[in-house]
Structure formats: C-alpha cells, structure tokens
C-alpha cells in the first residue's frame, strides 16, 4: 500500500464521528400510567402525574407522550356516565396538552360492565378503546415505554 493511501486511511480513522443532525440528539420520552381503581383521588393523581411529566419535558424542550391506561374498576375514569374527572380530561387533552396525552379504555372491562349492568356503557370521546388494558400496558412496555402506577 502506498504512503499516501496509508496516510489517508489514518486521517479518516482519526476523525471523530459526528451526529448527522441536531434533531438526532433530542430525546423522546414515553410513559404509560395505569389506573385500575374507581377512586377519584387515584384518578386525579394519575392526571397530576401526567401533567407534571409533560410540563417537565416541555420546559426542557424534549418530546414526551403519555398514555393513561384504565381497566377493571379504573374504567370508571373514562366512562361517560360515571367519570368524576371527565371535564378535567377534556381540558388536558384538547386545550392544555393536545397530541401529548392519550387515554386508553379496556374493552374487556367495558364488556364485563355491560354484561353485569345489562346496558351499554359509553366511553368518553377523548378516550380510545383498546382490546385489553393489561395487554396494552405490556405492549407499551415491550416498545420501551416507561410504566407508572400512582
């Protein structure tokens, strides 16, 4: 190998590797918050946790997504007829943090409640029905989402 080629290879190998773009350095965060209790204090704590996380990363100019997942007795949080926090959810999702917070309602629980109550159960319009709340939490964790239970 010629001296020039060896010098060129040595020069290339000694150059530091640099990130291709500043956007590659921006961290993205994702957290799922479990609600499985029909307790307004737990529901409000979950909403407080979500708000605090979003505000924290917003102040750092870092992206964050939150998914509040309800199942079992916690589904009452997202039931249109029994939610003690539905007005707060609407404000958070539509006004305060649009596009940053998701509410997932367990369809297994919904179907069980409908069978037990003998009537259809409506979920608030700001929520998304998922087949299983527990499976949804598992899959989010498998995709790298952090997990919190207030």
Coordinates of N, CA, C and O in Angstrom, one line a residue:
X1 N 0.8 -1.2 0.0 CA 0.0 0.0 0.0 C 0.9 1.2 0.0 O 1.9 1.3 0.7
X2 N 0.5 2.2 -0.7 CA 1.3 3.4 -0.8 C 1.2 4.3 0.4 O 0.3 4.2 1.2
X3 N 2.2 5.1 0.6 CA 2.3 6.0 1.8 C 1.1 6.9 1.8 O 0.5 7.2 2.8
X4 N 0.7 7.5 0.6 CA -0.5 8.4 0.6 C -1.8 7.7 1.0 O -2.6 8.3 1.7
X5 N -2.0 6.5 0.5 CA -3.2 5.8 0.9 C -3.2 5.5 2.4 O -4.2 5.7 3.0
X6 N -2.0 5.0 2.9 CA -2.0 4.8 4.4 C -2.2 6.1 5.2 O -2.9 6.0 6.2
X7 N -1.7 7.2 4.7 CA -2.0 8.5 5.4 C -3.4 8.9 5.3 O -4.0 9.4 6.3
X8 N -4.0 8.6 4.2 CA -5.5 9.0 4.0 C -6.3 8.1 4.9 O -7.3 8.6 5.6
X9 N -6.0 6.8 5.0 CA -6.8 5.9 5.9 C -6.6 6.3 7.3 O -7.6 6.4 8.1
X10 N -5.4 6.6 7.7 CA -5.1 7.1 9.1 C -5.9 8.3 9.4 O -6.4 8.5 10.5
X11 N -5.9 9.3 8.5 CA -6.6 10.5 8.7 C -8.1 10.3 8.9 O -8.8 10.8 9.8
X12 N -8.7 9.4 8.0 CA -10.1 9.1 8.1 C -10.4 8.4 9.5 O -11.4 8.7 10.1
X13 N -9.6 7.5 9.9 CA -9.8 6.8 11.1 C -9.7 7.7 12.4 O -10.3 7.4 13.4
X14 N -8.9 8.7 12.3 CA -8.7 9.6 13.4 C -9.8 10.7 13.6 O -9.8 11.4 14.6
X15 N -10.6 10.8 12.6 CA -11.7 11.9 12.6 C -12.8 11.4 13.6 O -13.2 10.3 13.5
X16 N -13.3 12.3 14.4 CA -14.4 12.0 15.3 C -15.7 11.8 14.5 O -15.9 12.5 13.5
X17 N -16.5 10.9 15.0 CA -17.8 10.7 14.4 C -18.7 11.8 14.9 O -18.8 12.0 16.2
X18 N -19.5 12.4 14.1 CA -20.4 13.5 14.5 C -21.8 13.1 14.1 O -22.0 12.5 13.1
X19 N -22.7 13.5 14.9 CA -24.1 13.2 14.7 C -24.5 13.9 13.4 O -24.1 15.1 13.1
X20 N -25.4 13.3 12.6 CA -25.8 13.9 11.3 C -26.6 15.1 11.5 O -26.6 16.0 10.6
X21 N -27.4 15.2 12.5 CA -28.3 16.4 12.7 C -28.6 16.6 14.1 O -28.6 15.7 14.9
X22 N -28.8 17.9 14.5 CA -29.1 18.2 15.9 C -30.4 17.5 16.4 O -30.5 17.2 17.5
X23 N -31.3 17.3 15.5 CA -32.6 16.6 15.8 C -32.3 15.2 16.4 O -33.1 14.7 17.2
X24 N -31.2 14.6 16.0 CA -30.9 13.2 16.4 C -30.6 13.2 17.9 O -30.7 12.2 18.6
X25 N -30.2 14.4 18.5 CA -29.8 14.5 19.9 C -31.0 14.7 20.8 O -30.9 14.6 22.0
X26 N -32.2 15.1 20.2 CA -33.4 15.4 21.0 C -33.9 14.1 21.6 O -34.2 13.1 20.8
X27 N -34.1 14.0 22.9 CA -34.7 12.8 23.5 C -36.2 12.8 23.4 O -36.8 13.8 23.5
X28 N -36.7 11.6 23.2 CA -38.2 11.5 23.3 C -38.5 10.5 24.4 O -37.8 9.5 24.6
X29 N -39.5 10.9 25.2 CA -39.9 10.1 26.4 C -41.3 9.6 26.2 O -42.2 10.3 25.6
X30 N -41.6 8.4 26.7 CA -43.0 7.9 26.7 C -43.3 7.2 28.0 O -42.4 6.4 28.5
X31 N -44.4 7.5 28.6 CA -44.8 6.9 29.8 C -46.2 6.4 29.8 O -47.1 7.1 29.3
X32 N -46.5 5.2 30.3 CA -47.9 4.7 30.5 C -48.2 4.8 32.0 O -47.3 4.5 32.8
X33 N -49.4 5.2 32.2 CA -49.8 5.3 33.6 C -51.1 4.5 33.8 O -52.0 4.6 33.1
X34 N -51.0 3.6 34.7 CA -52.1 2.6 35.0 C -53.1 3.2 36.0 O -52.7 3.7 37.0
X35 N -54.4 3.0 35.7 CA -55.4 3.3 36.6 C -56.4 2.1 36.7 O -57.0 1.8 35.7
X36 N -56.4 1.4 37.8 CA -57.2 0.3 38.0 C -58.1 0.3 39.2 O -58.6 -0.7 39.7
X37 N -58.3 1.6 39.7 CA -59.2 1.8 40.9 C -60.2 2.8 40.6 O -60.0 3.8 40.0
X38 N -61.4 2.6 41.1 CA -62.5 3.5 41.0 C -62.4 4.5 42.2 O -63.2 4.4 43.1
X39 N -61.4 5.3 42.2 CA -61.1 6.2 43.3 C -60.7 7.6 42.7 O -59.7 7.7 42.0
X40 N -61.5 8.6 42.9 CA -61.2 9.9 42.3 C -59.8 10.5 42.7 O -59.2 11.1 41.9
X41 N -59.3 10.1 43.9 CA -58.0 10.5 44.3 C -56.9 9.9 43.4 O -56.0 10.6 43.0
X42 N -57.1 8.6 43.1 CA -56.1 7.9 42.3 C -56.2 8.5 40.9 O -55.2 8.7 40.2
X43 N -57.4 8.7 40.4 CA -57.6 9.3 39.0 C -56.9 10.7 38.9 O -56.2 11.0 38.0
X44 N -57.1 11.5 39.9 CA -56.5 12.8 39.9 C -55.0 12.8 40.1 O -54.3 13.6 39.5
X45 N -54.5 11.8 40.8 CA -53.1 11.6 41.0 C -52.5 11.2 39.6 O -51.4 11.8 39.2
X46 N -53.2 10.4 38.9 CA -52.7 10.0 37.6 C -52.6 11.2 36.6 O -51.7 11.4 35.9
X47 N -53.7 12.0 36.7 CA -53.7 13.2 35.8 C -52.6 14.2 36.3 O -52.0 14.9 35.4
X48 N -52.4 14.3 37.6 CA -51.3 15.2 38.1 C -50.0 14.7 37.6 O -49.1 15.5 37.2
X49 N -49.8 13.4 37.7 CA -48.5 12.8 37.3 C -48.3 13.1 35.8 O -47.2 13.5 35.4
X50 N -49.3 12.9 35.0 CA -49.2 13.1 33.5 C -48.9 14.6 33.3 O -48.0 14.9 32.5
X51 N -49.6 15.5 33.9 CA -49.4 16.9 33.7 C -48.0 17.3 34.1 O -47.3 18.1 33.4
X52 N -47.5 16.8 35.3 CA -46.2 17.1 35.7 C -45.1 16.6 34.8 O -44.1 17.3 34.5
X53 N -45.3 15.4 34.3 CA -44.3 14.9 33.3 C -44.3 15.7 32.0 O -43.2 16.1 31.5
X54 N -45.4 16.0 31.5 CA -45.5 16.8 30.3 C -44.9 18.2 30.5 O -44.1 18.6 29.6
X55 N -45.2 18.8 31.6 CA -44.6 20.2 31.8 C -43.1 20.1 32.0 O -42.4 21.0 31.6
X56 N -42.6 19.1 32.7 CA -41.2 18.9 32.9 C -40.4 18.9 31.6 O -39.4 19.6 31.4
X57 N -40.9 18.0 30.7 CA -40.2 17.8 29.5 C -40.4 19.0 28.5 O -39.6 19.3 27.7
X58 N -41.6 19.6 28.6 CA -41.9 20.7 27.8 C -40.8 21.9 28.1 O -40.3 22.5 27.2
X59 N -40.6 22.0 29.4 CA -39.6 23.1 29.9 C -38.2 22.8 29.4 O -37.4 23.7 29.2
X60 N -37.9 21.5 29.1 CA -36.6 21.1 28.7 C -36.5 21.0 27.1 O -35.5 20.6 26.6
X61 N -37.6 21.4 26.5 CA -37.7 21.2 25.0 C -37.5 19.8 24.5 O -36.9 19.6 23.5
X62 N -38.0 18.9 25.3 CA -37.9 17.4 24.9 C -39.3 16.9 24.7 O -40.3 17.3 25.4
X63 N -39.4 16.0 23.8 CA -40.7 15.4 23.5 C -41.1 14.4 24.5 O -40.3 13.6 24.9
X64 N -42.4 14.3 24.8 CA -42.9 13.3 25.7 C -44.4 12.9 25.3 O -45.1 13.8 24.8
X65 N -44.7 11.7 25.4 CA -46.1 11.2 25.2 C -46.5 10.4 26.4 O -45.7 9.7 27.0
X66 N -47.8 10.6 26.8 CA -48.3 9.9 28.0 C -49.6 9.1 27.5 O -50.4 9.6 26.8
X67 N -49.7 7.9 28.0 CA -50.9 7.1 27.8 C -51.4 6.6 29.1 O -50.7 5.9 29.8
X68 N -52.6 7.1 29.5 CA -53.2 6.7 30.8 C -54.1 5.5 30.4 O -55.1 5.7 29.6
X69 N -53.8 4.4 31.0 CA -54.5 3.1 30.6 C -55.4 2.7 31.8 O -54.9 2.5 32.9
X70 N -56.7 2.5 31.5 CA -57.6 2.2 32.5 C -58.2 0.8 32.3 O -58.4 0.4 31.1
X71 N -58.4 0.0 33.4 CA -59.1 -1.2 33.3 C -59.6 -1.6 34.6 O -59.4 -0.9 35.6
X72 N -60.4 -2.6 34.7 CA -61.1 -3.0 36.0 C -61.9 -1.8 36.5 O -62.4 -1.0 35.7
X73 N -62.0 -1.7 37.8 CA -62.7 -0.5 38.4 C -62.2 0.8 37.9 O -63.0 1.8 37.9
X74 N -61.0 0.9 37.4 CA -60.4 2.2 37.0 C -61.1 2.7 35.7 O -60.9 3.8 35.3
X75 N -61.8 1.8 35.0 CA -62.5 2.2 33.8 C -63.5 3.3 34.0 O -63.8 4.1 33.1
X76 N -64.0 3.4 35.3 CA -64.9 4.5 35.6 C -64.3 5.9 35.3 O -65.1 6.8 35.0
X77 N -63.0 6.0 35.3 CA -62.4 7.2 34.9 C -62.7 7.7 33.5 O -62.8 8.9 33.3
X78 N -63.0 6.7 32.6 CA -63.3 7.0 31.2 C -64.7 6.8 30.8 O -65.0 6.9 29.6
X79 N -65.5 6.4 31.8 CA -66.9 6.1 31.5 C -67.7 7.5 31.4 O -67.5 8.3 32.3
X80 N -68.4 7.7 30.4 CA -69.1 8.9 30.2 C -70.2 9.2 31.3 O -70.4 10.3 31.7
X81 N -70.7 8.1 31.9 CA -71.8 8.3 32.9 C -71.3 8.3 34.3 O -72.0 8.8 35.2
X82 N -70.0 7.9 34.6 CA -69.6 7.8 36.0 C -68.2 8.5 36.2 O -67.8 8.5 37.4
X83 N -67.6 9.1 35.2 CA -66.3 9.6 35.4 C -66.3 10.9 36.3 O -67.0 11.9 35.9
X84 N -65.6 10.9 37.4 CA -65.6 12.1 38.2 C -64.5 13.1 37.7 O -64.4 14.2 38.2
X85 N -63.8 12.8 36.6 CA -62.7 13.6 36.1 C -62.9 13.9 34.6 O -61.9 14.4 34.0
X86 N -64.0 13.7 34.0 CA -64.1 13.8 32.5 C -63.9 15.2 32.1 O -63.4 15.5 31.0
X87 N -64.4 16.2 32.8 CA -64.1 17.6 32.4 C -62.6 18.0 32.4 O -62.1 18.6 31.5
X88 N -61.9 17.5 33.4 CA -60.5 17.7 33.5 C -59.8 17.0 32.4 O -58.8 17.5 31.8
X89 N -60.2 15.8 32.0 CA -59.6 15.0 30.9 C -59.8 15.8 29.6 O -58.8 16.0 28.9
X90 N -61.0 16.3 29.4 CA -61.2 17.1 28.2 C -60.3 18.3 28.1 O -59.7 18.6 27.0
X91 N -60.2 19.1 29.2 CA -59.3 20.2 29.2 C -57.8 19.8 28.9 O -57.1 20.5 28.1
X92 N -57.4 18.7 29.6 CA -56.0 18.3 29.4 C -55.7 17.9 27.9 O -54.7 18.2 27.3
X93 N -56.6 17.1 27.4 CA -56.4 16.5 26.1 C -56.6 17.5 25.0 O -55.8 17.6 24.0
X94 N -57.6 18.4 25.1 CA -57.9 19.3 24.0 C -57.2 20.7 24.1 O -56.9 21.3 23.1
X95 N -57.0 21.1 25.3 CA -56.5 22.5 25.5 C -55.1 22.6 26.0 O -54.3 23.3 25.4
X96 N -54.8 21.9 27.1 CA -53.5 22.0 27.7 C -52.4 21.3 27.0 O -51.3 21.8 26.8
X97 N -52.7 20.0 26.7 CA -51.6 19.1 26.1 C -52.1 18.4 24.8 O -52.1 17.2 24.8
X98 N -52.6 19.1 23.8 CA -53.1 18.4 22.6 C -52.0 17.6 22.0 O -50.9 18.1 21.8
X99 N -52.3 16.4 21.6 CA -51.3 15.5 21.0 C -50.3 14.9 21.9 O -49.5 14.1 21.4
X100 N -50.3 15.2 23.2 CA -49.3 14.6 24.1 C -49.9 13.6 25.1 O -49.1 12.8 25.7
X101 N -51.2 13.5 25.2 CA -51.8 12.6 26.2 C -52.9 11.8 25.6 O -53.7 12.3 24.8
X102 N -52.8 10.5 25.8 CA -53.8 9.6 25.3 C -54.5 8.9 26.5 O -53.8 8.6 27.5
X103 N -55.7 8.5 26.3 CA -56.5 7.8 27.3 C -57.0 6.5 26.7 O -57.7 6.5 25.7
X104 N -56.6 5.4 27.3 CA -56.9 4.1 26.8 C -57.9 3.3 27.7 O -57.6 3.2 28.9
X105 N -59.0 2.9 27.2 CA -60.0 2.2 27.9 C -60.1 0.7 27.5 O -60.1 0.4 26.4
X106 N -60.1 -0.2 28.5 CA -60.1 -1.6 28.3 C -61.4 -2.1 27.8 O -62.4 -1.9 28.5
X107 N -61.5 -2.7 26.7 CA -62.7 -3.2 26.1 C -63.2 -4.5 26.9 O -64.4 -4.7 27.0
X108 N -62.2 -5.3 27.4 CA -62.6 -6.4 28.2 C -63.5 -6.0 29.4 O -64.5 -6.6 29.7
X109 N -63.0 -4.9 30.1 CA -63.7 -4.4 31.2 C -65.0 -3.8 30.8 O -66.0 -4.1 31.5
X110 N -65.0 -3.1 29.7 CA -66.3 -2.4 29.3 C -67.3 -3.5 29.0 O -68.5 -3.4 29.4
X111 N -66.9 -4.6 28.3 CA -67.9 -5.7 28.0 C -68.4 -6.3 29.3 O -69.6 -6.7 29.4
X112 N -67.5 -6.5 30.3 CA -67.9 -7.1 31.5 C -68.9 -6.2 32.3 O -69.8 -6.7 32.9
X113 N -68.6 -4.9 32.3 CA -69.5 -4.0 32.9 C -70.9 -4.0 32.2 O -71.9 -3.9 32.9
X114 N -70.9 -4.0 30.9 CA -72.2 -4.0 30.2 C -73.0 -5.3 30.5 O -74.2 -5.2 30.7
X115 N -72.3 -6.4 30.6 CA -73.0 -7.7 30.9 C -73.6 -7.6 32.4 O -74.7 -7.9 32.6
X116 N -72.8 -7.1 33.3 CA -73.2 -7.0 34.7 C -74.3 -6.0 34.9 O -75.2 -6.2 35.7
X117 N -74.3 -4.9 34.1 CA -75.3 -3.8 34.3 C -76.5 -4.0 33.4 O -77.5 -3.3 33.5
X118 N -76.3 -4.9 32.4 CA -77.4 -5.1 31.4 C -77.7 -3.9 30.6 O -78.9 -3.7 30.1
X119 N -76.7 -3.1 30.3 CA -76.9 -1.9 29.4 C -75.6 -1.5 28.8 O -74.5 -2.0 29.3
X120 N -75.6 -0.8 27.7 CA -74.4 -0.3 27.0 C -73.7 0.7 27.9 O -74.3 1.5 28.7
X121 N -72.4 0.6 27.9 CA -71.5 1.6 28.6 C -70.8 2.5 27.6 O -70.2 2.0 26.7
X122 N -71.0 3.8 27.8 CA -70.3 4.7 26.9 C -69.0 5.2 27.5 O -68.9 5.5 28.7
X123 N -68.0 5.3 26.6 CA -66.7 5.8 27.0 C -66.6 7.2 26.5 O -67.1 7.6 25.4
X124 N -65.9 8.1 27.3 CA -65.8 9.5 26.9 C -65.1 9.6 25.5 O -64.3 8.8 25.1
X125 N -65.5 10.6 24.8 CA -65.0 10.8 23.4 C -63.5 11.0 23.4 O -62.8 10.8 22.3
X126 N -62.9 11.5 24.5 CA -61.4 11.7 24.5 C -60.6 10.4 24.7 O -59.4 10.5 24.8
X127 N -61.3 9.3 24.8 CA -60.6 8.0 25.1 C -60.6 7.1 23.9 O -61.5 7.3 23.0
X128 N -59.7 6.2 23.8 CA -59.6 5.2 22.8 C -59.8 3.8 23.4 O -59.3 3.5 24.5
X129 N -60.7 3.0 22.8 CA -60.9 1.7 23.3 C -59.8 0.7 22.8 O -59.5 0.7 21.6
X130 N -59.2 0.0 23.7 CA -58.2 -1.0 23.4 C -58.7 -2.3 23.8 O -59.5 -2.5 24.7
X131 N -58.3 -3.4 23.1 CA -58.9 -4.7 23.4 C -58.7 -5.2 24.8 O -59.7 -5.7 25.4
X132 N -57.5 -4.9 25.4 CA -57.3 -5.3 26.8 C -56.3 -4.3 27.4 O -55.2 -4.0 26.8
X133 N -56.7 -3.7 28.5 CA -55.8 -2.7 29.2 C -54.5 -3.3 29.6 O -53.5 -2.7 29.4
X134 N -54.5 -4.5 30.2 CA -53.3 -5.2 30.7 C -52.4 -5.5 29.5 O -51.2 -5.2 29.5
X135 N -52.9 -6.0 28.4 CA -52.1 -6.3 27.2 C -51.6 -5.0 26.6 O -50.4 -5.0 26.2
X136 N -52.4 -4.0 26.6 CA -51.9 -2.7 26.1 C -50.7 -2.2 26.9 O -49.7 -1.8 26.3
X137 N -50.8 -2.3 28.2 CA -49.7 -1.9 29.1 C -48.4 -2.8 28.8 O -47.3 -2.2 28.7
X138 N -48.6 -4.0 28.6 CA -47.5 -4.9 28.3 C -46.8 -4.5 27.0 O -45.6 -4.4 26.9
X139 N -47.7 -4.3 26.0 CA -47.1 -4.0 24.7 C -46.4 -2.7 24.7 O -45.4 -2.5 24.0
X140 N -46.9 -1.7 25.4 CA -46.2 -0.4 25.5 C -44.9 -0.6 26.2 O -43.9 0.0 25.7
X141 N -44.8 -1.4 27.2 CA -43.5 -1.6 27.9 C -42.6 -2.4 27.0 O -41.4 -2.1 26.9
X142 N -43.1 -3.3 26.2 CA -42.2 -4.0 25.2 C -41.7 -3.1 24.2 O -40.6 -3.3 23.6
X143 N -42.4 -2.0 23.9 CA -42.0 -1.0 22.9 C -41.1 0.1 23.6 O -40.7 1.1 22.9
X144 N -40.7 -0.1 24.8 CA -39.8 0.8 25.5 C -40.5 1.9 26.3 O -39.8 2.8 26.8
X145 N -41.8 1.9 26.5 CA -42.5 2.9 27.3 C -42.2 2.7 28.8 O -42.1 1.5 29.2
X146 N -42.0 3.7 29.5 CA -41.9 3.6 31.0 C -43.3 3.3 31.5 O -44.3 3.6 30.9
X147 N -43.3 2.9 32.8 CA -44.6 2.5 33.4 C -44.7 3.1 34.8 O -43.7 3.1 35.6
X148 N -45.8 3.7 35.1 CA -46.1 4.3 36.4 C -47.4 3.8 36.9 O -48.4 3.8 36.1
X149 N -47.5 3.5 38.2 CA -48.8 3.2 38.8 C -48.9 4.1 40.0 O -48.2 4.0 41.0
X150 N -49.8 5.1 39.9 CA -49.9 6.1 41.1 C -50.5 5.4 42.3 O -51.1 4.4 42.3

